[in-house]
């Protein structure tokens, strides 16, 4: 790891945070594409895909072929790399700007509120960057014969639905991702703070007494814990986003379409409350792993340029 230091809150600092976000989100989401394929199909066709994660993976692989388990990897890589740039890079910018706005004392006293505001603001813009590729990904993964990946999927989406089709799921994306990201950042910051507070109080080991590898281990634990929580909270909106992308009737308002998916339209029954939670197991497993790896990669990038890992003990924060 590099020993060179980057000035905190400089242009280079924020650029490196954005670069860390690109790697952390783009690589991790792409790596779990098979799990994502299974999860999305369990949400969009629960009557068929009801055998659990590995059973559903076998059903999909048998019908579509083994290569179909990684279908949608390219829009996933591009979309979530862009989202990571916004999620992590803008989070650091908004956190810094909001802290300056309210002053040092208030930014410490109200730090959890500061984390919430910064993460929500960052995710708002990150989802706009993600939305077109997320829509393509969902289409090629859940609509039979729609396409095999980035090029044919994007061409078909643009040709059939245009720009409005590319952004039709944005409201549900915000509904899924903004609460998810708030919890992801607030929970992570709180958990990593609690870890360092305990090591300092119980073992007289402040954060700076641990080497970078040990600190990254704490980062992974805090990230996984935060991921399990936010995966569960954001799951209903994730299910709705999947079903909206599969049924692109843009002639109806988003509220009407959500109501029909949930309650039924007189012809097709709705999914109901239980249907909102289909695919929860695979998603919690996926999001927990994703979040842990994302924070690990993000902090690894920071330490490579001499930037401290995220978080500190409560004593330091106070």
Coordinates of C-alpha atoms in Angstrom, one line a residue, residues 3-294:
X3 CA 2.5 5.6 2.1
X4 CA 1.7 8.8 0.3
X5 CA -1.0 10.9 1.9
X6 CA -3.8 12.7 0.1
X7 CA -5.1 16.0 1.6
X8 CA -8.4 15.4 3.2
X9 CA -11.4 16.9 1.3
X10 CA -9.2 18.0 -1.6
X11 CA -10.3 17.4 -5.2
X12 CA -8.0 14.4 -5.3
X13 CA -9.5 13.0 -2.1
X14 CA -13.1 13.2 -3.6
X15 CA -11.9 11.8 -6.9
X16 CA -10.4 8.8 -5.2
X17 CA -13.5 8.3 -3.1
X18 CA -15.5 8.2 -6.4
X19 CA -13.0 5.8 -7.9
X20 CA -13.3 3.5 -4.9
X21 CA -17.1 3.7 -5.3
X22 CA -16.8 2.7 -9.0
X23 CA -14.8 -0.4 -8.1
X24 CA -16.7 -1.3 -5.0
X25 CA -20.2 -1.3 -6.6
X26 CA -19.3 -2.2 -10.2
X27 CA -17.2 -5.3 -9.4
X28 CA -19.3 -6.7 -6.6
X29 CA -22.7 -6.4 -8.3
X30 CA -21.2 -8.0 -11.4
X31 CA -19.7 -10.8 -9.4
X32 CA -23.1 -11.8 -7.9
X33 CA -25.0 -11.7 -11.2
X34 CA -26.1 -15.4 -10.9
X35 CA -27.7 -14.7 -7.5
X36 CA -29.3 -11.6 -8.9
X37 CA -30.8 -13.6 -11.9
X38 CA -32.3 -16.1 -9.5
X39 CA -33.6 -13.4 -7.2
X40 CA -35.2 -11.4 -10.0
X41 CA -37.0 -14.4 -11.4
X42 CA -38.2 -15.5 -8.0
X43 CA -39.8 -12.1 -7.7
X44 CA -41.3 -11.9 -11.2
X45 CA -42.4 -15.6 -11.4
X46 CA -42.8 -16.9 -7.9
X47 CA -45.1 -19.8 -8.9
X48 CA -42.3 -21.3 -11.0
X49 CA -39.2 -20.3 -9.1
X50 CA -40.1 -21.5 -5.6
X51 CA -37.4 -24.0 -4.8
X52 CA -34.9 -21.7 -2.9
X53 CA -31.8 -20.1 -4.2
X54 CA -30.0 -23.2 -5.4
X55 CA -33.1 -25.0 -6.6
X56 CA -34.1 -22.0 -8.6
X57 CA -30.6 -21.7 -10.0
X58 CA -30.9 -25.2 -11.2
X59 CA -34.3 -24.6 -12.8
X60 CA -33.0 -21.5 -14.6
X61 CA -29.8 -23.2 -15.7
X62 CA -31.6 -26.2 -17.0
X63 CA -34.1 -24.2 -19.1
X64 CA -31.8 -21.4 -20.3
X65 CA -28.4 -22.9 -20.2
X66 CA -25.5 -22.3 -17.8
X67 CA -24.4 -19.1 -19.6
X68 CA -27.8 -17.6 -18.8
X69 CA -26.8 -17.5 -15.1
X70 CA -24.6 -14.5 -16.0
X71 CA -27.1 -12.9 -18.3
X72 CA -27.1 -9.1 -17.8
X73 CA -23.6 -8.9 -16.4
X74 CA -22.5 -6.1 -18.8
X75 CA -25.4 -3.6 -18.0
X76 CA -24.8 -4.5 -14.3
X77 CA -21.1 -3.6 -14.6
X78 CA -21.8 -0.3 -16.3
X79 CA -24.9 0.7 -14.3
X80 CA -23.5 -0.1 -10.9
X81 CA -20.1 1.4 -11.6
X82 CA -21.9 4.7 -12.4
X83 CA -24.1 4.3 -9.3
X84 CA -21.0 3.6 -7.1
X85 CA -19.4 6.8 -8.4
X86 CA -22.4 8.8 -7.2
X87 CA -23.1 6.7 -4.1
X88 CA -19.7 7.0 -2.5
X89 CA -18.2 10.0 -4.2
X90 CA -21.2 12.2 -3.7
X91 CA -21.7 10.9 -0.2
X92 CA -18.3 12.2 0.8
X93 CA -18.9 15.6 -0.9
X94 CA -22.4 16.1 0.6
X95 CA -21.1 15.0 4.1
X96 CA -18.3 17.5 3.9
X97 CA -20.6 20.3 2.5
X98 CA -23.4 19.7 5.0
X99 CA -20.9 19.5 7.9
X100 CA -19.5 22.9 6.9
X101 CA -23.0 24.3 6.6
X102 CA -24.0 23.4 10.2
X103 CA -20.7 23.8 11.8
X104 CA -18.2 21.5 13.5
X105 CA -20.0 21.1 16.9
X106 CA -23.4 20.3 15.3
X107 CA -21.9 18.0 12.7
X108 CA -20.5 15.9 15.6
X109 CA -23.6 16.1 17.8
X110 CA -26.0 15.3 14.9
X111 CA -23.6 13.1 13.0
X112 CA -26.2 10.3 12.3
X113 CA -28.6 12.9 10.9
X114 CA -25.7 14.2 8.8
X115 CA -25.0 10.7 7.5
X116 CA -28.7 10.3 6.6
X117 CA -28.9 13.6 4.7
X118 CA -25.6 13.0 2.8
X119 CA -26.4 9.5 1.8
X120 CA -29.9 10.3 0.7
X121 CA -28.7 13.2 -1.4
X122 CA -26.0 11.1 -3.0
X123 CA -28.3 8.2 -3.8
X124 CA -30.9 10.5 -5.4
X125 CA -28.4 11.3 -8.1
X126 CA -26.7 7.9 -8.2
X127 CA -30.0 6.3 -9.1
X128 CA -30.5 8.6 -12.1
X129 CA -27.1 7.4 -13.3
X130 CA -28.0 3.7 -12.7
X131 CA -31.6 3.6 -13.9
X132 CA -31.2 3.0 -17.7
X133 CA -28.8 0.1 -17.2
X134 CA -30.8 -1.3 -14.3
X135 CA -33.9 -1.4 -16.6
X136 CA -31.9 -3.2 -19.3
X137 CA -30.6 -5.7 -16.8
X138 CA -34.0 -6.5 -15.5
X139 CA -35.5 -6.9 -18.9
X140 CA -32.9 -9.4 -20.2
X141 CA -32.9 -11.3 -16.9
X142 CA -36.7 -11.7 -16.5
X143 CA -38.4 -11.3 -19.9
X144 CA -37.9 -14.5 -22.1
X145 CA -36.4 -13.7 -25.4
X146 CA -35.9 -10.0 -24.7
X147 CA -32.2 -10.0 -25.2
X148 CA -28.9 -11.5 -24.1
X149 CA -27.1 -8.5 -22.7
X150 CA -26.1 -4.8 -23.1
X151 CA -26.3 -4.2 -26.8
X152 CA -29.4 -6.0 -27.9
X153 CA -31.2 -5.2 -24.7
X154 CA -30.5 -1.5 -24.9
X155 CA -31.4 -1.3 -28.5
X156 CA -34.7 -3.0 -27.9
X157 CA -35.6 -0.9 -24.9
X158 CA -34.8 2.3 -26.7
X159 CA -36.7 1.2 -29.8
X160 CA -39.8 0.1 -28.0
X161 CA -40.1 2.4 -25.0
X162 CA -37.7 5.3 -25.6
X163 CA -36.3 7.5 -22.9
X164 CA -39.4 7.3 -20.7
X165 CA -39.0 3.5 -20.7
X166 CA -35.4 3.8 -19.6
X167 CA -36.5 5.8 -16.6
X168 CA -39.9 4.2 -15.9
X169 CA -38.7 2.4 -12.7
X170 CA -36.9 5.5 -11.3
X171 CA -39.5 6.2 -8.6
X172 CA -39.4 2.6 -7.3
X173 CA -35.6 2.7 -7.7
X174 CA -35.6 5.7 -5.4
X175 CA -38.0 3.9 -3.1
X176 CA -35.7 0.9 -2.9
X177 CA -32.3 2.5 -3.0
X178 CA -32.6 5.7 -0.9
X179 CA -33.8 3.9 2.3
X180 CA -31.3 1.1 1.5
X181 CA -28.4 3.6 1.2
X182 CA -29.4 5.6 4.3
X183 CA -29.3 2.4 6.3
X184 CA -26.2 1.2 4.5
X185 CA -24.2 4.3 5.5
X186 CA -25.8 5.2 8.9
X187 CA -25.7 1.6 10.1
X188 CA -22.2 1.0 8.9
X189 CA -20.9 4.3 10.5
X190 CA -22.7 3.4 13.8
X191 CA -21.4 -0.3 13.8
X192 CA -17.8 0.6 12.9
X193 CA -18.0 3.4 15.6
X194 CA -19.3 0.8 18.1
X195 CA -16.5 -1.7 17.2
X196 CA -13.7 0.9 17.8
X197 CA -15.4 2.2 20.9
X198 CA -15.5 -1.3 22.4
X199 CA -11.9 -2.1 21.4
X200 CA -10.8 1.2 23.1
X201 CA -12.8 0.8 26.2
X202 CA -12.5 -2.9 26.8
X203 CA -9.0 -3.6 25.5
X204 CA -7.4 -0.2 25.5
X205 CA -6.9 -0.6 21.7
X206 CA -7.7 2.6 19.8
X207 CA -8.2 2.5 16.1
X208 CA -4.7 3.6 15.3
X209 CA -3.3 0.7 17.2
X210 CA -4.6 -1.7 14.6
X211 CA -2.8 -2.2 11.3
X212 CA -4.5 -1.6 8.0
X213 CA -5.4 -5.3 7.4
X214 CA -7.1 -5.5 10.9
X215 CA -9.0 -2.3 10.2
X216 CA -10.2 -3.7 6.9
X217 CA -11.4 -6.8 8.7
X218 CA -13.5 -4.6 11.0
X219 CA -14.8 -2.8 7.9
X220 CA -15.9 -6.1 6.4
X221 CA -17.8 -7.1 9.6
X222 CA -19.5 -3.8 9.9
X223 CA -20.4 -3.8 6.2
X224 CA -22.0 -7.3 6.3
X225 CA -24.0 -6.4 9.4
X226 CA -25.3 -3.2 7.7
X227 CA -26.0 -5.0 4.5
X228 CA -28.3 -7.6 6.1
X229 CA -30.4 -4.9 7.6
X230 CA -30.7 -2.7 4.5
X231 CA -31.4 -5.7 2.3
X232 CA -34.4 -6.6 4.3
X233 CA -35.7 -3.0 4.6
X234 CA -35.5 -2.3 0.8
X235 CA -36.8 -5.7 -0.4
X236 CA -40.5 -4.8 -1.1
X237 CA -39.5 -1.9 -3.3
X238 CA -37.0 -4.1 -5.1
X239 CA -39.7 -6.6 -5.9
X240 CA -42.0 -3.9 -7.2
X241 CA -39.2 -2.5 -9.4
X242 CA -38.7 -6.0 -10.9
X243 CA -42.4 -6.4 -11.7
X244 CA -42.8 -2.9 -13.1
X245 CA -39.9 -3.5 -15.5
X246 CA -41.4 -6.8 -16.6
X247 CA -44.8 -5.1 -17.3
X248 CA -44.0 -1.9 -19.1
X249 CA -47.5 -0.4 -19.6
X250 CA -46.5 3.2 -19.6
X251 CA -50.0 4.3 -20.6
X252 CA -51.0 4.1 -16.9
X253 CA -49.6 6.1 -14.1
X254 CA -47.0 4.7 -11.8
X255 CA -49.4 4.7 -8.8
X256 CA -52.1 2.8 -10.8
X257 CA -49.6 0.2 -12.0
X258 CA -48.2 -0.4 -8.5
X259 CA -51.8 -0.8 -7.1
X260 CA -52.6 -3.3 -9.8
X261 CA -49.5 -5.3 -9.2
X262 CA -50.2 -5.4 -5.5
X263 CA -54.0 -5.9 -5.5
X264 CA -54.8 -7.2 -9.0
X265 CA -56.5 -5.7 -12.0
X266 CA -59.7 -7.8 -12.1
X267 CA -58.1 -10.3 -14.5
X268 CA -54.8 -11.2 -12.9
X269 CA -54.5 -11.5 -9.2
X270 CA -52.2 -9.2 -7.3
X271 CA -49.1 -10.4 -5.4
X272 CA -50.3 -9.1 -2.0
X273 CA -48.2 -8.4 1.0
X274 CA -46.6 -11.9 0.9
X275 CA -45.6 -11.4 -2.7
X276 CA -43.5 -8.4 -1.8
X277 CA -41.1 -10.7 0.1
X278 CA -40.5 -13.3 -2.5
X279 CA -36.8 -13.8 -3.1
X280 CA -35.9 -12.3 0.3
X281 CA -33.4 -15.0 1.2
X282 CA -31.2 -14.7 -1.9
X283 CA -31.4 -11.0 -1.7
X284 CA -30.4 -10.7 1.9
X285 CA -27.5 -13.1 1.3
X286 CA -26.5 -11.1 -1.8
X287 CA -26.8 -7.7 -0.2
X288 CA -25.0 -8.7 2.9
X289 CA -22.1 -10.0 0.9
X290 CA -22.2 -7.1 -1.5
X291 CA -22.2 -4.5 1.2
X292 CA -19.4 -6.1 3.1
X293 CA -17.3 -6.3 0.0
X294 CA -18.2 -2.8 -1.1

